[in-house]
């Protein structure tokens, strides 16, 4: 996707003029681990932002050398990162957040900064209590496919303008698809989107195991199973088809597909998936 510019329109004496906003932002990513580094790489690959406008932090700064070689500014100094930047992405482990953010709270400027937290299970009210000075706060729940810019990222926020919300949405649209939701659905988003990657991978793994039993070597079976799932997903995403309509197309009367599919359902296929999703959801709430 091309880099997007953001505008707001003012009606002045000379008529409507467009003023660029939320452009040329500098982004800090606090916690350049798996997710933080993936976000930086994705933003650079998509040309959403130039590498030199990104600062990534972690204590073991040597582990950030691959990002540094792309032109990203790397440091172990979170305070420096906040001072250099406008958009602060928090990609720390949940148990690190309070300690790090309390130490930075005096450096957040509500007129300059926005905070985007990707930390699982940390609510907006908790973040507000930690940061505490009216700085707009966004929560984002991506999944591991963010590493290849194919995440689904659910977003909610407290404070912030429409432009800021659009900016955050566009940032995560560079890394897959962004969806705005109510915060009360964030746990559900975590289960369906983030845990969902594991459910889908287990489906592929099980298909591979079946494929081996009917004659393929493991590598070929895995390739066929993975590409088949990708193709099925693309039919829904690109052609906006309904899953059952696509299933009807491949289930010949008295054929092998419907026989196998019905046997899976007799064994509880859909039911076990739904029960698993509900079990994950109940667990996350505890
Ligand atoms: N992975 C996912 O797909 C995913 C999806 C959704 C949400 N999340 C959430 O995203 C967050 C990060 O997950 P992750 O998988 O990326 O974890 P991770 O790989 O452990 O990354 C966390 C990073 O924080 C750094 N760190 C620790 N203390 C720090 C400090 N004081 N200042 C700066 N950096 C510090 C650590 O590096 P050093 O030890 O070198 O400092 C580490 O690299 C978690 O809260 C997780 O719940 C992850």
XYZ file of C-alpha atoms and ligand atoms in Angstrom:
334
model
C 0.000 0.000 0.000
C 1.212 3.522 -0.760
C 2.117 5.955 1.936
C -0.971 7.847 3.013
C -1.093 11.563 3.790
C -3.711 12.889 6.177
C -5.526 16.165 5.782
C -7.970 18.231 7.736
C -10.076 20.904 6.044
C -10.460 24.459 7.396
C -13.037 26.863 5.928
C -11.240 30.224 5.854
C -11.842 33.494 3.985
C -10.019 32.118 0.989
C -12.351 29.112 0.935
C -11.533 25.618 2.103
C -7.871 24.894 2.562
C -6.321 21.538 3.211
C -3.777 21.330 5.991
C -1.601 18.287 6.377
C -1.704 16.713 9.799
C -0.416 13.489 11.339
C 2.248 13.490 8.670
C 5.959 13.217 9.200
C 5.366 11.708 12.593
C 8.200 10.040 14.411
C 7.434 6.679 15.922
C 9.025 5.095 18.997
C 8.574 1.414 19.678
C 9.277 0.633 23.334
C 10.191 -3.063 23.528
C 11.752 -4.203 20.250
C 11.053 -7.916 20.734
C 9.125 -10.219 18.391
C 6.142 -7.943 17.950
C 7.900 -4.578 18.256
C 10.542 -5.512 15.673
C 7.878 -6.950 13.319
C 5.935 -3.687 13.499
C 9.071 -1.680 12.666
C 9.959 -3.967 9.741
C 6.397 -3.885 8.375
C 6.177 -0.094 8.550
C 9.473 0.226 6.698
C 8.573 -2.379 4.039
C 5.232 -0.678 3.384
C 6.979 2.729 3.157
C 4.546 4.101 5.743
C 7.487 5.832 7.390
C 11.187 6.278 6.647
C 13.430 4.095 8.864
C 15.269 7.070 10.318
C 11.973 8.368 11.763
C 11.601 5.204 13.851
C 13.256 4.628 17.234
C 13.174 1.137 18.752
C 14.246 0.345 22.306
C 15.211 -2.715 24.291
C 17.785 -3.324 27.043
C 19.814 -5.742 24.916
C 20.307 -3.178 22.183
C 22.663 -5.460 20.200
C 19.638 -7.599 19.349
C 18.336 -4.600 17.380
C 21.299 -4.575 14.952
C 19.180 -5.891 12.022
C 16.835 -2.898 12.459
C 19.771 -0.542 12.933
C 21.218 -1.744 9.629
C 17.939 -0.705 7.950
C 18.443 2.852 9.267
C 16.275 2.648 12.403
C 17.533 4.519 15.467
C 18.017 1.994 18.271
C 18.656 2.659 21.944
C 18.121 1.234 25.402
C 16.997 4.675 26.614
C 13.178 4.843 26.617
C 13.182 8.488 27.728
C 15.281 9.473 24.712
C 12.912 7.519 22.442
C 9.849 9.336 23.818
C 11.533 12.746 23.469
C 12.454 12.011 19.818
C 8.977 10.777 18.859
C 5.304 11.664 18.531
C 3.711 8.215 18.377
C 4.733 5.813 21.141
C 4.036 2.125 20.503
C 4.308 0.072 23.700
C 5.315 -3.516 22.860
C 6.617 -4.558 26.276
C 5.604 -7.680 28.172
C 2.663 -6.950 30.504
C 4.828 -7.244 33.631
C 7.317 -4.596 32.342
C 4.769 -1.945 31.416
C 4.054 -0.266 34.736
C 7.690 0.134 35.736
C 8.728 1.536 32.338
C 5.709 3.793 31.759
C 5.629 5.292 35.268
C 9.234 6.359 34.733
C 8.233 8.080 31.480
C 4.950 9.718 32.479
C 6.437 13.198 32.998
C 7.754 13.142 29.422
C 4.389 12.501 27.741
C 2.840 15.623 26.234
C -0.918 15.295 25.494
C -0.603 17.881 22.721
C 2.180 15.987 21.002
C 2.146 12.305 21.872
C -0.226 9.448 21.298
C 0.356 6.079 22.922
C -0.503 2.803 21.202
C -0.320 -0.253 23.441
C -0.189 -3.740 21.933
C 0.131 -5.286 25.395
C -2.266 -8.178 25.937
C -4.742 -7.839 28.809
C -3.836 -4.259 29.718
C -6.996 -2.157 29.683
C -7.299 1.487 28.661
C -8.242 2.437 32.227
C -5.062 0.750 33.526
C -2.957 2.591 30.964
C -4.679 5.877 31.825
C -3.941 5.282 35.513
C -0.272 4.625 34.703
C 0.247 7.475 32.225
C -2.274 9.796 33.806
C -1.978 13.136 31.985
C -4.625 13.086 29.271
C -2.434 11.753 26.481
C -4.583 9.890 23.897
C -4.251 6.132 24.378
C -4.961 3.419 21.810
C -5.052 -0.333 22.333
C -4.194 -2.599 19.424
C -4.506 -6.380 19.302
C -2.565 -7.777 16.320
C -1.530 -11.383 15.669
C 1.799 -12.954 14.716
C 1.058 -12.611 10.979
C 2.034 -8.962 11.504
C 5.567 -10.253 10.730
C 4.461 -10.608 7.078
C 2.013 -7.662 7.089
C -0.989 -10.020 7.191
C -2.278 -9.360 10.704
C -5.827 -8.572 11.653
C -5.475 -5.829 14.263
C -8.420 -4.784 16.437
C -8.278 -1.215 17.765
C -9.978 0.859 20.449
C -9.023 4.111 22.120
C -9.663 6.725 24.759
C -9.119 10.390 23.917
C -7.614 11.422 20.608
C -9.054 13.115 17.543
C -10.667 11.528 14.513
C -7.443 12.229 12.597
C -5.388 10.438 15.216
C -7.774 7.474 15.114
C -7.493 7.404 11.304
C -3.725 7.599 11.550
C -3.557 4.629 13.935
C -5.970 2.686 11.758
C -3.890 3.424 8.676
C -0.685 2.450 10.474
C -2.078 -1.015 11.211
C -3.622 -1.255 7.741
C -0.015 -1.282 6.475
C 0.474 -4.401 8.564
C -2.636 -6.272 7.414
C -6.203 -5.230 8.203
C -7.258 -2.897 11.031
C -10.724 -3.057 12.603
C -12.137 -0.615 15.179
C -14.039 -2.277 18.023
C -15.393 -1.477 21.498
C -12.879 -2.216 24.221
C -15.331 -4.688 25.769
C -14.665 -6.900 22.710
C -10.861 -6.781 23.094
C -10.705 -10.146 24.908
C -12.882 -11.678 22.188
C -10.571 -10.120 19.568
C -7.577 -11.644 21.337
C -9.152 -15.108 21.171
C -10.486 -14.956 17.604
C -7.564 -13.055 16.054
C -4.433 -13.732 18.131
C -5.228 -17.232 19.480
C -6.961 -17.892 16.142
C -3.578 -18.178 14.432
C -2.874 -21.248 16.584
C -6.271 -22.804 15.797
C -5.702 -22.318 12.058
C -2.179 -23.732 12.274
C -3.445 -26.788 14.155
C -5.986 -27.313 11.338
C -3.135 -27.201 8.816
C -1.029 -29.541 10.935
C -3.884 -32.036 11.260
C -4.533 -31.846 7.488
C -0.839 -32.524 6.920
C -0.993 -35.588 9.150
C -4.014 -36.846 7.201
C -2.212 -36.086 3.953
C 0.760 -38.212 5.024
C -1.566 -41.095 5.829
C -3.027 -40.998 2.310
C 0.350 -40.959 0.603
C 2.199 -37.612 0.638
C 5.531 -36.905 2.277
C 5.282 -34.412 5.148
C 6.743 -31.436 3.236
C 4.408 -31.815 0.253
C 1.389 -32.484 2.486
C 2.159 -29.349 4.526
C 2.507 -27.240 1.366
C -0.794 -28.495 -0.056
C -2.609 -28.002 3.264
C -1.212 -24.487 3.866
C -1.854 -23.241 0.313
C -5.373 -24.719 0.426
C -6.178 -22.766 3.595
C -4.676 -19.622 2.074
C -6.801 -20.087 -1.057
C -9.959 -20.695 0.989
C -9.331 -17.528 3.027
C -8.660 -15.481 -0.132
C -11.988 -16.613 -1.639
C -13.714 -15.031 1.351
C -11.522 -11.940 1.616
C -11.015 -11.104 -2.056
C -14.310 -12.312 -3.555
C -16.410 -11.673 -0.404
C -17.929 -15.149 -0.732
C -19.809 -16.900 2.073
C -18.047 -20.051 3.356
C -21.125 -22.271 2.937
C -21.651 -21.089 -0.662
C -18.049 -22.112 -1.441
C -18.514 -25.445 0.370
C -21.659 -26.148 -1.687
C -19.566 -25.762 -4.855
C -17.248 -28.621 -3.947
C -19.745 -31.036 -2.421
C -20.968 -33.242 -5.286
C -24.051 -35.322 -4.384
C -22.907 -38.666 -2.992
C -19.320 -37.452 -3.470
C -16.193 -37.802 -1.374
C -16.090 -34.197 -0.042
C -19.526 -34.271 1.573
C -18.868 -37.775 2.952
C -15.625 -36.605 4.614
C -17.095 -33.302 5.778
C -20.138 -34.950 7.346
C -17.917 -37.498 9.089
C -15.877 -34.596 10.539
C -19.096 -33.007 11.790
C -20.257 -36.330 13.307
C -16.933 -36.280 15.173
C -17.637 -32.752 16.437
C -15.523 -30.628 14.060
C -17.430 -27.301 14.206
C -18.594 -27.956 17.744
C -15.079 -28.595 19.079
C -13.794 -25.407 17.443
C -16.610 -23.320 18.927
C -16.118 -24.918 22.353
C -12.363 -24.268 22.136
C -12.948 -20.594 21.317
C -15.316 -20.258 24.280
C -12.826 -22.062 26.569
C -10.030 -19.665 25.533
C -12.392 -16.731 26.099
C -13.359 -17.915 29.574
C -9.690 -18.429 30.430
C -8.619 -14.960 29.229
C -11.259 -13.337 31.443
C -9.803 -14.951 34.606
N 3.757 -11.791 19.788
C 2.513 -11.555 19.392
O 2.038 -12.032 18.370
C 1.619 -10.650 20.185
C 0.307 -10.440 19.722
C -0.489 -9.540 20.418
C 0.016 -8.892 21.516
N 1.274 -9.160 21.976
C 1.797 -8.441 23.150
O 2.929 -7.695 22.718
C 3.855 -7.577 23.797
C 5.230 -7.989 23.320
O 5.207 -9.351 22.935
P 6.464 -10.037 22.261
O 6.036 -11.387 21.861
O 7.032 -9.122 21.248
O 7.440 -10.113 23.534
P 9.039 -10.052 23.532
O 9.591 -10.659 22.298
O 9.478 -10.574 24.861
O 9.337 -8.469 23.465
C 9.344 -7.625 24.602
C 10.624 -6.839 24.536
O 10.629 -5.862 25.576
C 12.007 -5.596 25.839
N 12.124 -4.922 27.141
C 12.008 -5.433 28.395
N 12.194 -4.479 29.307
C 12.423 -3.325 28.622
C 12.701 -1.981 29.006
N 12.792 -1.622 30.293
N 12.848 -1.061 28.027
C 12.783 -1.395 26.725
N 12.545 -2.666 26.299
C 12.376 -3.608 27.236
C 12.668 -6.975 25.827
O 14.010 -6.899 25.390
P 15.210 -6.766 26.446
O 15.074 -7.918 27.399
O 16.444 -6.794 25.586
O 15.013 -5.455 27.121
C 11.861 -7.702 24.740
O 12.571 -7.765 23.529
C 3.318 -8.430 24.931
O 2.702 -7.584 25.879
C 2.310 -9.318 24.267
O 1.248 -9.628 25.141
C 2.097 -10.008 21.310
